[in-house]
Amino acid sequence: MKKGVSYTVDIELGLDGSITEAQCECAAGMGPQAHCKHVNTVLYGAVMFCKKMTVKTEESCTQKLQSFHKCKKFIESPIKANALDMPGAAELTNIDFDPRPEEFRNAANYQDHFRNVCLNFPGISEMPIFQTFEPANTKAVALDHDYLKLTPEENFLERILVTKISSAVVVDIEKKNIRSKY
């Protein structure tokens, strides 16, 4: 019900006291034979006025807007989760969810073992865990493998044939690039 909305109700009574016509401005009360709650309320008020000679002017229970589905305002400060009094919670919080066997838990070299297993797994670069490992130090790799004939950088360049490009291949590449521009 909308608060503050009032409807004009017209009721025509016959000489014998019967209702000949009734209409209201609300959607249900249109037409000469209206029987909406507004018409009923006016008729009830008229009957009560004839019996008691007074008009009831206080609000009815349906005039107030519903408030039972509205939350009450919380004015206290929130309680911290660790201060909540929950019986039986202590047993649930002491559960150890580590699925590893007892002898492998809290091992000193577990982090290194886990990192090595992840890095040696094929296709690890698409897995999110890979983002947690810091990248390899390429300078340290070159210094660690000083027993090789070439450095790792030179090996890579040789493998992709960058170091063995002839002048004829350079001219070919330039021609292809010029053609692709136009």
mmCIF file of C-alpha atoms in Angstrom:
data_model
loop_
_atom_site.group_PDB
_atom_site.id
_atom_site.type_symbol
_atom_site.label_atom_id
_atom_site.label_comp_id
_atom_site.label_asym_id
_atom_site.label_seq_id
_atom_site.Cartn_x
_atom_site.Cartn_y
_atom_site.Cartn_z
ATOM 1 C CA MET A 1 0.000 0.000 0.000
ATOM 2 C CA LYS A 2 1.311 3.413 -0.917
ATOM 3 C CA LYS A 3 1.450 5.859 1.949
ATOM 4 C CA GLY A 4 -0.312 9.186 1.463
ATOM 5 C CA VAL A 5 -2.491 8.115 -1.488
ATOM 6 C CA SER A 6 -6.187 8.868 -1.104
ATOM 7 C CA TYR A 7 -9.003 7.918 -3.450
ATOM 8 C CA THR A 8 -12.324 9.648 -4.002
ATOM 9 C CA VAL A 9 -15.212 7.230 -3.496
ATOM 10 C CA ASP A 10 -18.739 7.963 -4.834
ATOM 11 C CA ILE A 11 -21.656 5.895 -3.547
ATOM 12 C CA GLU A 12 -25.292 6.402 -4.585
ATOM 13 C CA LEU A 13 -27.930 5.032 -2.269
ATOM 14 C CA GLY A 14 -31.548 4.384 -3.201
ATOM 15 C CA LEU A 15 -34.521 5.600 -1.124
ATOM 16 C CA ASP A 16 -34.777 2.181 0.486
ATOM 17 C CA GLY A 17 -31.063 2.269 1.542
ATOM 18 C CA SER A 18 -29.783 -0.080 -1.164
ATOM 19 C CA ILE A 19 -26.643 0.760 -3.139
ATOM 20 C CA THR A 20 -27.492 1.682 -6.721
ATOM 21 C CA GLU A 21 -24.052 2.831 -7.862
ATOM 22 C CA ALA A 22 -20.528 2.930 -6.457
ATOM 23 C CA GLN A 23 -17.233 3.958 -7.961
ATOM 24 C CA CYS A 24 -13.690 4.643 -6.790
ATOM 25 C CA GLU A 25 -10.593 6.195 -8.350
ATOM 26 C CA CYS A 26 -8.521 3.050 -7.771
ATOM 27 C CA ALA A 27 -7.993 0.451 -10.517
ATOM 28 C CA ALA A 28 -10.404 -2.078 -8.970
ATOM 29 C CA GLY A 29 -13.118 0.518 -8.309
ATOM 30 C CA MET A 30 -13.792 1.681 -11.866
ATOM 31 C CA GLY A 31 -17.319 1.593 -13.185
ATOM 32 C CA PRO A 32 -20.783 1.885 -11.635
ATOM 33 C CA GLN A 33 -20.643 -1.462 -9.785
ATOM 34 C CA ALA A 34 -17.362 -0.983 -7.900
ATOM 35 C CA HIS A 35 -16.693 -3.312 -4.995
ATOM 36 C CA CYS A 36 -13.129 -2.443 -3.980
ATOM 37 C CA LYS A 37 -11.909 -2.206 -0.391
ATOM 38 C CA HIS A 38 -12.233 1.590 -0.432
ATOM 39 C CA VAL A 39 -15.971 1.413 -1.158
ATOM 40 C CA ASN A 40 -16.350 -1.272 1.519
ATOM 41 C CA THR A 41 -14.478 0.898 4.029
ATOM 42 C CA VAL A 42 -16.707 3.931 3.356
ATOM 43 C CA LEU A 43 -19.832 1.789 3.757
ATOM 44 C CA TYR A 44 -18.487 0.247 6.963
ATOM 45 C CA GLY A 45 -17.660 3.747 8.276
ATOM 46 C CA ALA A 46 -21.200 4.911 7.468
ATOM 47 C CA VAL A 47 -22.726 1.940 9.314
ATOM 48 C CA MET A 48 -20.480 2.520 12.346
ATOM 49 C CA PHE A 49 -21.363 6.242 12.314
ATOM 50 C CA CYS A 50 -25.076 5.391 12.343
ATOM 51 C CA LYS A 51 -24.612 2.974 15.270
ATOM 52 C CA LYS A 52 -22.087 4.850 17.455
ATOM 53 C CA MET A 53 -22.455 8.450 16.219
ATOM 54 C CA THR A 54 -18.660 8.828 16.021
ATOM 55 C CA VAL A 55 -16.079 8.582 13.280
ATOM 56 C CA LYS A 56 -12.959 6.507 13.862
ATOM 57 C CA THR A 57 -9.971 8.660 12.920
ATOM 58 C CA GLU A 58 -7.017 6.530 14.074
ATOM 59 C CA GLU A 59 -4.816 4.592 11.676
ATOM 60 C CA SER A 60 -5.756 1.063 10.828
ATOM 61 C CA CYS A 61 -3.199 -1.749 10.916
ATOM 62 C CA THR A 62 -2.958 -1.826 7.118
ATOM 63 C CA GLN A 63 -2.159 1.865 6.766
ATOM 64 C CA LYS A 64 1.409 1.506 8.036
ATOM 65 C CA LEU A 65 3.962 0.256 5.577
ATOM 66 C CA GLN A 66 5.374 -3.192 6.302
ATOM 67 C CA SER A 67 8.563 -3.107 8.316
ATOM 68 C CA PHE A 68 9.076 -6.734 9.358
ATOM 69 C CA HIS A 69 11.252 -7.540 6.334
ATOM 70 C CA LYS A 70 13.615 -4.606 6.924
ATOM 71 C CA CYS A 71 16.850 -5.171 8.833
ATOM 72 C CA LYS A 72 17.384 -3.401 12.117
ATOM 73 C CA LYS A 73 20.303 -1.009 12.137
ATOM 74 C CA PHE A 74 23.385 -2.530 13.798
ATOM 75 C CA ILE A 75 25.031 0.112 15.998
ATOM 76 C CA GLU A 76 27.708 -1.932 17.802
ATOM 77 C CA SER A 77 31.199 -2.650 16.547
ATOM 78 C CA PRO A 78 31.619 -6.031 14.845
ATOM 79 C CA ILE A 79 33.091 -8.949 16.793
ATOM 80 C CA LYS A 80 36.372 -10.399 15.560
ATOM 81 C CA ALA A 81 36.122 -13.963 14.276
ATOM 82 C CA ASN A 82 38.626 -15.288 16.812
ATOM 83 C CA ALA A 83 36.541 -13.809 19.661
ATOM 84 C CA LEU A 84 33.319 -15.577 18.630
ATOM 85 C CA ASP A 85 31.944 -18.022 21.164
ATOM 86 C CA MET A 86 31.235 -21.121 19.089
ATOM 87 C CA PRO A 87 30.971 -24.405 20.984
ATOM 88 C CA GLY A 88 32.799 -27.232 19.219
ATOM 89 C CA ALA A 89 34.859 -24.916 17.004
ATOM 90 C CA ALA A 90 38.134 -25.746 18.790
ATOM 91 C CA GLU A 91 37.969 -29.376 17.636
ATOM 92 C CA LEU A 92 37.360 -28.340 14.042
ATOM 93 C CA THR A 93 40.197 -25.811 13.891
ATOM 94 C CA ASN A 94 42.854 -28.249 15.125
ATOM 95 C CA ILE A 95 42.465 -30.556 12.113
ATOM 96 C CA ASP A 96 45.631 -30.950 9.992
ATOM 97 C CA PHE A 97 44.701 -31.120 6.315
ATOM 98 C CA ASP A 98 48.211 -32.025 5.082
ATOM 99 C CA PRO A 99 47.694 -35.068 2.811
ATOM 100 C CA ARG A 100 51.394 -36.054 2.802
ATOM 101 C CA PRO A 101 52.643 -38.977 4.884
ATOM 102 C CA GLU A 102 54.041 -38.015 8.294
ATOM 103 C CA GLU A 103 57.708 -38.528 7.311
ATOM 104 C CA PHE A 104 57.445 -36.061 4.400
ATOM 105 C CA ARG A 105 55.827 -33.220 6.377
ATOM 106 C CA ASN A 106 57.979 -30.186 7.226
ATOM 107 C CA ALA A 107 60.994 -31.686 5.446
ATOM 108 C CA ALA A 108 63.928 -29.283 5.138
ATOM 109 C CA ASN A 109 64.325 -29.731 1.379
ATOM 110 C CA TYR A 110 60.619 -29.974 0.480
ATOM 111 C CA GLN A 111 60.448 -26.533 -1.181
ATOM 112 C CA ASP A 112 63.380 -27.362 -3.461
ATOM 113 C CA HIS A 113 61.908 -30.771 -4.259
ATOM 114 C CA PHE A 114 58.500 -29.238 -5.085
ATOM 115 C CA ARG A 115 60.090 -26.562 -7.288
ATOM 116 C CA ASN A 116 62.157 -29.141 -9.189
ATOM 117 C CA VAL A 117 59.151 -31.402 -9.747
ATOM 118 C CA CYS A 118 57.092 -28.462 -11.039
ATOM 119 C CA LEU A 119 59.819 -27.104 -13.317
ATOM 120 C CA ASN A 120 60.563 -30.537 -14.802
ATOM 121 C CA PHE A 121 56.877 -31.202 -15.510
ATOM 122 C CA PRO A 122 56.127 -30.734 -19.252
ATOM 123 C CA GLY A 123 53.749 -27.860 -19.926
ATOM 124 C CA ILE A 124 54.388 -26.139 -16.587
ATOM 125 C CA SER A 125 54.620 -22.713 -18.217
ATOM 126 C CA GLU A 126 50.809 -22.678 -18.638
ATOM 127 C CA MET A 127 50.175 -23.559 -14.982
ATOM 128 C CA PRO A 128 49.604 -20.770 -12.436
ATOM 129 C CA ILE A 129 52.124 -22.273 -9.964
ATOM 130 C CA PHE A 130 54.881 -21.393 -12.433
ATOM 131 C CA GLN A 131 54.277 -17.701 -11.713
ATOM 132 C CA THR A 132 55.399 -18.170 -8.097
ATOM 133 C CA PHE A 133 58.938 -19.224 -9.067
ATOM 134 C CA GLU A 134 61.448 -16.504 -9.784
ATOM 135 C CA PRO A 135 63.111 -16.698 -13.221
ATOM 136 C CA ALA A 136 66.533 -18.247 -13.674
ATOM 137 C CA ASN A 137 69.595 -16.020 -13.539
ATOM 138 C CA THR A 138 70.933 -16.245 -17.114
ATOM 139 C CA LYS A 139 74.325 -14.793 -16.198
ATOM 140 C CA ALA A 140 74.769 -17.420 -13.496
ATOM 141 C CA VAL A 141 73.815 -20.157 -15.978
ATOM 142 C CA ALA A 142 76.495 -18.936 -18.405
ATOM 143 C CA LEU A 143 79.097 -18.867 -15.612
ATOM 144 C CA ASP A 144 78.078 -22.293 -14.254
ATOM 145 C CA HIS A 145 78.507 -23.951 -17.648
ATOM 146 C CA ASP A 146 81.979 -22.652 -18.489
ATOM 147 C CA TYR A 147 83.083 -26.149 -19.585
ATOM 148 C CA LEU A 148 81.147 -25.778 -22.862
ATOM 149 C CA LYS A 149 82.854 -24.715 -26.073
ATOM 150 C CA LEU A 150 80.324 -21.887 -26.570
ATOM 151 C CA THR A 151 78.260 -19.886 -24.081
ATOM 152 C CA PRO A 152 74.535 -20.696 -23.857
ATOM 153 C CA GLU A 153 73.772 -17.466 -25.736
ATOM 154 C CA GLU A 154 76.084 -18.412 -28.592
ATOM 155 C CA ASN A 155 74.615 -21.935 -28.671
ATOM 156 C CA PHE A 156 71.123 -20.456 -29.022
ATOM 157 C CA LEU A 157 72.135 -18.075 -31.815
ATOM 158 C CA GLU A 158 73.861 -20.905 -33.649
ATOM 159 C CA ARG A 159 70.836 -23.171 -33.280
ATOM 160 C CA ILE A 160 68.531 -20.603 -34.917
ATOM 161 C CA LEU A 161 71.174 -20.025 -37.632
ATOM 162 C CA VAL A 162 71.721 -16.344 -36.856
ATOM 163 C CA THR A 163 75.524 -16.680 -36.823
ATOM 164 C CA LYS A 164 75.607 -18.480 -40.198
ATOM 165 C CA ILE A 165 73.623 -16.007 -42.290
ATOM 166 C CA SER A 166 75.294 -15.363 -45.627
ATOM 167 C CA SER A 167 75.022 -12.131 -47.581
ATOM 168 C CA ALA A 168 72.745 -13.878 -50.117
ATOM 169 C CA VAL A 169 70.326 -14.831 -47.316
ATOM 170 C CA VAL A 170 70.368 -11.226 -46.025
ATOM 171 C CA VAL A 171 69.441 -9.938 -49.514
ATOM 172 C CA ASP A 172 66.647 -12.556 -49.734
ATOM 173 C CA ILE A 173 65.218 -11.479 -46.368
ATOM 174 C CA GLU A 174 65.310 -7.808 -47.357
ATOM 175 C CA LYS A 175 63.493 -8.541 -50.642
ATOM 176 C CA LYS A 176 60.766 -10.456 -48.798
ATOM 177 C CA ASN A 177 60.337 -7.603 -46.311
ATOM 178 C CA ILE A 178 60.118 -4.991 -49.070
ATOM 179 C CA ARG A 179 57.465 -7.069 -50.932
ATOM 180 C CA SER A 180 55.403 -7.557 -47.788
ATOM 181 C CA LYS A 181 55.310 -3.790 -47.149
ATOM 182 C CA TYR A 182 53.681 -3.070 -50.521
#
